[in-house]
Amino acid sequence: MSLRFLAVAALLAVAQATASAQPIVIKYSHVVADQTPKGQAALKFKELAEKKFPGKVEVQVFPNSQLFGDGKEMEALLLGDVQIIAPSLAKFGKYTPKLQVFDLPFLFDDIAAVDRFQASPTGQALLNSMTKKGIKGLGYLHNGMKQLSANKPLHLPEDAKGLKFRIQSSDVLEAQFKAVGANPQKLAFAEVYQALQTGVVDGTENPWSNTYSKKFYEVQKFIMDSEHGVLDYMVITNNKWWEGLPADIRKGLAEAMTESIAYGNKVAFIEAANYRQKVIEAKKAEVLPMTKEEIKQWRAAMQPVWKKFEPEIGKDIIAAALKANNP
Ligand code: LMR
């Protein structure tokens, strides 16, 4: 065989391999609308990752529980059917009890305190608290502080007594509503509007972006400015898949992720007040302020919840979170 023939054959082989090289397809699935902080962060990640690796990486974003809803998305991630998801921190109870710290009612004064805790060494260590279970935390992402809502005003803890509340799948949130004599029901996010509309539940709790984008204000008469807890996310991936990526791609994707999270957080910080204003302007639900005294009573009613979950979460983690209120 001539050298020339060998060289041509080698060139052909390279050309063929290049032509058939398929891009790495990354499915990023979530349950909220595109316009929310999480929706915006996911689209930003697609933009940045595809710009960094043209033709090599393709990111497909699936919003609104289109691909997987609550309950199914974590399993799908572990099975490799989806590569990136960003569940609310309330939805990790099955995988680590430590993240329950984020659900403790009235723990954080505001979203800035949540941000400081997430950036602290304790917060950062929690990103790796599920690697043994196959889940890698790529970063925290904000949505915002939650508001209580129902078809009657909820100024005092006793106002919630006997009412049915939709909750995320969190034992802490279950205890939160039980502490005031209410009946919590774990329901997937995609079912919330209908559950409120048909009276399956009487009330719920949400940050403003979810209340606005999913139109929950159409099916709730009163929304309290309670800010009693936080709804944030952890963006996660399948650890094995992530570690199996070529090193340069993994590095570039990690950078794109950090940038997309910063973008989503900016949307969360800037837009929360706008979403609240839009809900008020829609004139369907009444947004009610709460006095310091009312908040004090709610806070006192929630103390048993802290006591109950302190052993599982860990005193040190709760202490680190509290410290973030006073920088
Ligand atoms: C909820 O179920 O209420 C939220 O976790 C939805 C979301 O992802 O913001």
Short mmCIF file of C-alpha atoms and ligand atoms in Angstrom, two decimals:
data_model
loop_
_atom_site.label_atom_id
_atom_site.label_comp_id
_atom_site.label_asym_id
_atom_site.label_seq_id
_atom_site.Cartn_x
_atom_site.Cartn_y
_atom_site.Cartn_z
CA MET A 1 0.00 0.00 0.00
CA SER A 2 1.43 3.39 -0.96
CA LEU A 3 2.01 6.10 1.62
CA ARG A 4 -0.20 8.36 -0.39
CA PHE A 5 -3.09 5.93 -0.18
CA LEU A 6 -2.66 5.63 3.59
CA ALA A 7 -2.64 9.39 4.03
CA VAL A 8 -5.84 9.80 2.00
CA ALA A 9 -7.53 7.00 3.95
CA ALA A 10 -6.54 8.63 7.24
CA LEU A 11 -7.89 12.00 6.10
CA LEU A 12 -11.14 10.41 5.03
CA ALA A 13 -11.50 8.69 8.40
CA VAL A 14 -11.01 12.01 10.24
CA ALA A 15 -13.51 13.75 7.97
CA GLN A 16 -16.06 11.01 8.54
CA ALA A 17 -15.62 11.09 12.31
CA THR A 18 -16.03 14.88 12.35
CA ALA A 19 -19.13 14.74 10.18
CA SER A 20 -20.78 12.13 12.38
CA ALA A 21 -19.73 13.68 15.75
CA GLN A 22 -22.99 14.32 17.50
CA PRO A 23 -23.31 17.25 19.89
CA ILE A 24 -23.65 16.52 23.60
CA VAL A 25 -27.37 17.02 24.22
CA ILE A 26 -28.23 18.47 27.63
CA LYS A 27 -31.86 18.40 28.68
CA TYR A 28 -32.66 21.06 31.30
CA SER A 29 -36.12 20.52 32.73
CA HIS A 30 -38.11 22.58 35.23
CA VAL A 31 -41.67 23.19 36.37
CA VAL A 32 -42.11 26.97 36.19
CA ALA A 33 -42.68 29.51 33.42
CA ASP A 34 -39.96 30.95 31.14
CA GLN A 35 -40.41 34.45 32.57
CA THR A 36 -39.50 33.45 36.16
CA PRO A 37 -35.97 33.64 37.61
CA LYS A 38 -35.51 29.89 37.05
CA GLY A 39 -36.94 30.02 33.53
CA GLN A 40 -34.65 32.91 32.67
CA ALA A 41 -31.58 31.21 34.18
CA ALA A 42 -32.24 28.04 32.17
CA LEU A 43 -32.51 29.99 28.90
CA LYS A 44 -29.36 31.95 29.74
CA PHE A 45 -27.50 28.68 30.36
CA LYS A 46 -28.56 27.43 26.93
CA GLU A 47 -27.37 30.66 25.29
CA LEU A 48 -23.98 30.67 27.05
CA ALA A 49 -23.24 26.95 26.74
CA GLU A 50 -24.07 26.84 23.03
CA LYS A 51 -22.01 29.98 22.41
CA LYS A 52 -19.00 28.45 24.17
CA PHE A 53 -19.26 25.12 22.33
CA PRO A 54 -20.86 25.73 18.92
CA GLY A 55 -21.95 22.46 17.37
CA LYS A 56 -20.54 20.50 20.31
CA VAL A 57 -23.17 21.16 22.95
CA GLU A 58 -26.91 21.48 22.49
CA VAL A 59 -29.09 22.51 25.44
CA GLN A 60 -32.80 21.75 25.30
CA VAL A 61 -34.87 23.62 27.90
CA PHE A 62 -38.24 22.18 28.96
CA PRO A 63 -40.27 24.60 31.16
CA ASN A 64 -43.71 24.19 32.81
CA SER A 65 -43.36 20.49 33.78
CA GLN A 66 -43.46 19.71 30.01
CA LEU A 67 -40.91 16.94 30.24
CA PHE A 68 -41.01 15.92 33.90
CA GLY A 69 -43.04 17.29 36.79
CA ASP A 70 -42.32 17.15 40.51
CA GLY A 71 -41.69 13.67 41.77
CA LYS A 72 -40.53 12.33 38.43
CA GLU A 73 -37.72 14.78 37.66
CA MET A 74 -35.30 13.57 40.33
CA GLU A 75 -35.72 9.94 39.28
CA ALA A 76 -35.28 10.95 35.65
CA LEU A 77 -32.02 12.72 36.51
CA LEU A 78 -30.65 9.64 38.22
CA LEU A 79 -31.71 7.45 35.27
CA GLY A 80 -30.01 9.81 32.81
CA ASP A 81 -33.24 10.86 31.08
CA VAL A 82 -32.54 14.50 31.88
CA GLN A 83 -29.19 16.11 32.68
CA ILE A 84 -30.02 19.30 34.60
CA ILE A 85 -32.92 20.14 36.88
CA ALA A 86 -33.39 22.82 39.52
CA PRO A 87 -35.87 21.65 42.15
CA SER A 88 -36.92 23.85 45.01
CA LEU A 89 -34.82 23.26 48.13
CA ALA A 90 -38.01 21.94 49.73
CA LYS A 91 -37.96 18.89 47.46
CA PHE A 92 -34.72 17.22 48.58
CA GLY A 93 -35.96 15.64 51.82
CA LYS A 94 -35.59 12.12 50.44
CA TYR A 95 -31.94 12.70 49.60
CA THR A 96 -30.63 14.75 52.55
CA PRO A 97 -32.32 16.03 55.71
CA LYS A 98 -29.85 18.92 55.92
CA LEU A 99 -31.42 21.03 53.18
CA GLN A 100 -34.58 21.18 55.26
CA VAL A 101 -32.93 24.15 56.96
CA PHE A 102 -34.20 26.30 54.09
CA ASP A 103 -37.81 25.43 54.92
CA LEU A 104 -37.74 26.44 58.58
CA PRO A 105 -40.36 29.19 58.88
CA PHE A 106 -39.12 32.68 59.78
CA LEU A 107 -35.48 31.62 59.80
CA PHE A 108 -34.20 34.11 57.23
CA ASP A 109 -34.99 37.83 57.55
CA ASP A 110 -34.90 38.35 53.79
CA ILE A 111 -33.50 37.02 50.52
CA ALA A 112 -30.18 38.83 51.10
CA ALA A 113 -29.69 36.75 54.26
CA VAL A 114 -30.51 33.58 52.28
CA ASP A 115 -27.90 34.65 49.73
CA ARG A 116 -25.25 35.14 52.43
CA PHE A 117 -25.96 31.72 53.94
CA GLN A 118 -25.78 30.00 50.55
CA ALA A 119 -22.41 31.65 49.90
CA SER A 120 -21.03 30.70 53.34
CA PRO A 121 -18.81 27.62 53.82
CA THR A 122 -21.77 25.77 55.40
CA GLY A 123 -24.05 26.66 52.50
CA GLN A 124 -21.44 25.67 49.92
CA ALA A 125 -20.78 22.34 51.65
CA LEU A 126 -24.48 21.50 51.34
CA LEU A 127 -24.09 21.57 47.54
CA ASN A 128 -22.09 18.36 47.92
CA SER A 129 -24.33 16.72 50.50
CA MET A 130 -25.90 14.34 47.95
CA THR A 131 -22.96 13.21 45.80
CA LYS A 132 -23.05 9.75 47.37
CA LYS A 133 -26.62 9.47 46.09
CA GLY A 134 -25.50 10.45 42.59
CA ILE A 135 -26.58 14.10 42.73
CA LYS A 136 -24.17 16.99 42.26
CA GLY A 137 -25.16 20.53 43.20
CA LEU A 138 -23.98 23.04 40.61
CA GLY A 139 -25.21 26.10 42.51
CA TYR A 140 -28.08 27.79 44.32
CA LEU A 141 -30.60 29.88 42.47
CA HIS A 142 -33.04 32.34 44.00
CA ASN A 143 -36.74 32.67 43.53
CA GLY A 144 -37.80 34.62 46.61
CA MET A 145 -39.60 34.88 49.90
CA LYS A 146 -43.00 33.18 50.15
CA GLN A 147 -46.42 34.66 50.85
CA LEU A 148 -49.33 32.85 52.46
CA SER A 149 -52.60 32.92 50.55
CA ALA A 150 -56.17 31.70 51.05
CA ASN A 151 -59.77 32.69 50.48
CA LYS A 152 -59.86 34.41 53.85
CA PRO A 153 -57.34 36.79 55.44
CA LEU A 154 -54.65 35.05 57.49
CA HIS A 155 -53.59 37.72 59.93
CA LEU A 156 -53.20 35.40 62.90
CA PRO A 157 -52.19 31.75 63.18
CA GLU A 158 -55.72 30.78 64.28
CA ASP A 159 -57.11 32.13 60.98
CA ALA A 160 -55.50 29.14 59.25
CA LYS A 161 -57.06 26.57 61.53
CA GLY A 162 -59.00 23.88 59.69
CA LEU A 163 -58.01 25.14 56.23
CA LYS A 164 -56.41 22.89 53.63
CA PHE A 165 -53.10 24.13 52.24
CA ARG A 166 -51.17 22.89 49.24
CA ILE A 167 -47.53 22.34 50.12
CA GLN A 168 -44.42 21.21 48.28
CA SER A 169 -43.18 17.75 49.19
CA SER A 170 -41.50 18.81 52.43
CA ASP A 171 -42.00 17.41 55.91
CA VAL A 172 -41.01 20.75 57.43
CA LEU A 173 -43.74 22.54 55.48
CA GLU A 174 -46.17 19.85 56.55
CA ALA A 175 -45.25 20.52 60.19
CA GLN A 176 -45.50 24.27 59.58
CA PHE A 177 -49.18 24.08 58.68
CA LYS A 178 -49.96 21.43 61.27
CA ALA A 179 -48.51 23.75 63.91
CA VAL A 180 -51.42 26.15 63.27
CA GLY A 181 -54.10 23.46 63.08
CA ALA A 182 -54.32 23.47 59.28
CA ASN A 183 -54.35 20.47 56.92
CA PRO A 184 -51.37 20.41 54.57
CA GLN A 185 -51.48 18.42 51.33
CA LYS A 186 -48.43 17.62 49.23
CA LEU A 187 -49.26 18.30 45.59
CA ALA A 188 -47.14 18.65 42.46
CA PHE A 189 -46.70 22.22 41.24
CA ALA A 190 -48.54 21.50 37.99
CA GLU A 191 -51.69 20.64 39.97
CA VAL A 192 -51.83 23.75 42.13
CA TYR A 193 -54.03 26.05 40.02
CA GLN A 194 -56.75 23.45 39.61
CA ALA A 195 -56.57 22.39 43.24
CA LEU A 196 -57.15 26.00 44.30
CA GLN A 197 -59.84 26.55 41.68
CA THR A 198 -61.86 23.48 42.58
CA GLY A 199 -61.45 23.84 46.33
CA VAL A 200 -59.37 20.70 46.78
CA VAL A 201 -57.28 23.07 48.89
CA ASP A 202 -58.16 26.46 50.38
CA GLY A 203 -54.77 28.08 50.38
CA THR A 204 -51.09 27.80 49.66
CA GLU A 205 -47.74 29.62 49.85
CA ASN A 206 -45.67 30.96 46.96
CA PRO A 207 -43.11 33.55 45.98
CA TRP A 208 -44.48 36.39 43.84
CA SER A 209 -43.08 35.14 40.53
CA ASN A 210 -44.94 31.85 40.82
CA THR A 211 -48.15 33.50 42.02
CA TYR A 212 -48.02 35.85 39.07
CA SER A 213 -46.82 33.57 36.27
CA LYS A 214 -49.18 30.72 37.18
CA LYS A 215 -52.09 33.10 37.87
CA PHE A 216 -52.73 31.75 41.36
CA TYR A 217 -54.05 35.23 42.21
CA GLU A 218 -57.12 34.41 40.09
CA VAL A 219 -58.10 31.62 42.46
CA GLN A 220 -57.11 33.08 45.85
CA LYS A 221 -58.97 35.98 47.47
CA PHE A 222 -56.22 37.10 49.84
CA ILE A 223 -52.45 37.09 49.70
CA MET A 224 -50.63 38.02 52.89
CA ASP A 225 -47.32 39.89 52.80
CA SER A 226 -45.98 37.26 55.17
CA GLU A 227 -42.45 36.63 53.82
CA HIS A 228 -42.39 33.74 56.28
CA GLY A 229 -40.02 31.49 54.39
CA VAL A 230 -37.96 31.13 51.27
CA LEU A 231 -38.41 29.28 47.98
CA ASP A 232 -35.03 28.88 46.33
CA TYR A 233 -33.48 26.18 44.17
CA MET A 234 -30.46 23.98 43.82
CA VAL A 235 -29.42 23.43 40.23
CA ILE A 236 -28.30 19.81 40.10
CA THR A 237 -26.90 17.28 37.70
CA ASN A 238 -26.20 13.56 37.59
CA ASN A 239 -22.77 13.23 39.19
CA LYS A 240 -21.65 10.32 37.03
CA TRP A 241 -22.69 12.03 33.79
CA TRP A 242 -21.00 15.26 34.86
CA GLU A 243 -17.73 13.56 35.81
CA GLY A 244 -17.79 11.65 32.52
CA LEU A 245 -17.79 14.83 30.39
CA PRO A 246 -14.54 15.83 28.66
CA ALA A 247 -12.65 18.09 31.09
CA ASP A 248 -12.75 21.20 28.86
CA ILE A 249 -16.50 20.87 28.31
CA ARG A 250 -17.16 20.34 32.04
CA LYS A 251 -15.13 23.44 32.89
CA GLY A 252 -16.92 25.55 30.27
CA LEU A 253 -20.33 24.32 31.34
CA ALA A 254 -19.55 25.07 34.99
CA GLU A 255 -18.66 28.63 33.98
CA ALA A 256 -21.84 28.97 31.92
CA MET A 257 -23.82 27.67 34.89
CA THR A 258 -22.30 30.17 37.32
CA GLU A 259 -23.04 33.01 34.92
CA SER A 260 -26.60 31.84 34.23
CA ILE A 261 -27.31 31.58 37.97
CA ALA A 262 -26.01 35.11 38.53
CA TYR A 263 -28.38 36.24 35.77
CA GLY A 264 -31.37 34.39 37.27
CA ASN A 265 -30.58 35.83 40.69
CA LYS A 266 -30.57 39.33 39.26
CA VAL A 267 -34.01 38.67 37.76
CA ALA A 268 -35.17 37.37 41.17
CA PHE A 269 -33.88 40.42 43.06
CA ILE A 270 -35.16 42.99 40.59
CA GLU A 271 -38.48 41.44 39.64
CA ALA A 272 -40.02 40.30 42.96
CA ALA A 273 -41.51 43.75 43.62
CA ASN A 274 -42.74 43.98 40.01
CA TYR A 275 -44.51 40.62 40.18
CA ARG A 276 -46.18 41.73 43.42
CA GLN A 277 -47.29 44.97 41.78
CA LYS A 278 -48.69 43.10 38.78
CA VAL A 279 -50.71 40.85 41.06
CA ILE A 280 -52.14 43.94 42.79
CA GLU A 281 -52.95 45.55 39.44
CA ALA A 282 -54.79 42.44 38.26
CA LYS A 283 -57.34 43.28 41.00
CA LYS A 284 -58.37 39.68 41.56
CA ALA A 285 -56.76 39.00 44.93
CA GLU A 286 -56.29 41.48 47.73
CA VAL A 287 -52.72 41.81 48.98
CA LEU A 288 -52.76 42.40 52.73
CA PRO A 289 -49.91 43.78 54.83
CA MET A 290 -49.14 42.15 58.15
CA THR A 291 -48.27 44.02 61.32
CA LYS A 292 -45.20 43.28 63.43
CA GLU A 293 -47.47 41.94 66.15
CA GLU A 294 -49.17 39.52 63.73
CA ILE A 295 -45.83 38.26 62.46
CA LYS A 296 -44.70 37.83 66.07
CA GLN A 297 -47.65 35.53 66.71
CA TRP A 298 -47.00 33.46 63.59
CA ARG A 299 -43.33 33.20 64.49
CA ALA A 300 -44.19 31.99 68.01
CA ALA A 301 -46.61 29.39 66.62
CA MET A 302 -43.79 27.99 64.46
CA GLN A 303 -41.31 27.36 67.27
CA PRO A 304 -42.28 23.66 67.67
CA VAL A 305 -41.32 23.14 64.00
CA TRP A 306 -37.77 24.27 64.66
CA LYS A 307 -37.52 22.01 67.72
CA LYS A 308 -38.84 19.01 65.81
CA PHE A 309 -36.38 19.28 62.92
CA GLU A 310 -33.27 20.53 64.71
CA PRO A 311 -31.85 17.03 65.34
CA GLU A 312 -32.18 16.00 61.65
CA ILE A 313 -30.89 19.24 60.20
CA GLY A 314 -28.14 19.82 62.74
CA LYS A 315 -27.74 22.62 65.29
CA ASP A 316 -24.58 23.85 63.57
CA ILE A 317 -26.33 24.30 60.22
CA ILE A 318 -29.23 26.20 61.79
CA ALA A 319 -26.78 28.39 63.72
CA ALA A 320 -24.84 29.18 60.52
CA ALA A 321 -28.10 30.10 58.76
CA LEU A 322 -29.16 32.39 61.61
CA LYS A 323 -25.78 34.09 61.53
CA ALA A 324 -26.47 35.20 57.96
CA ASN A 325 -29.22 37.52 59.31
CA ASN A 326 -26.58 39.65 61.04
CA PRO A 327 -23.60 40.07 58.74
C1 LMR B 1 -43.53 24.60 44.02
O1 LMR B 1 -43.73 23.39 43.87
O2 LMR B 1 -44.35 25.37 44.53
C2 LMR B 1 -42.23 25.20 43.53
O3 LMR B 1 -41.19 24.37 43.95
C3 LMR B 1 -42.22 25.34 42.05
C4 LMR B 1 -40.93 25.96 41.60
O4 LMR B 1 -40.11 25.24 41.02
O5 LMR B 1 -40.76 27.16 41.82
#
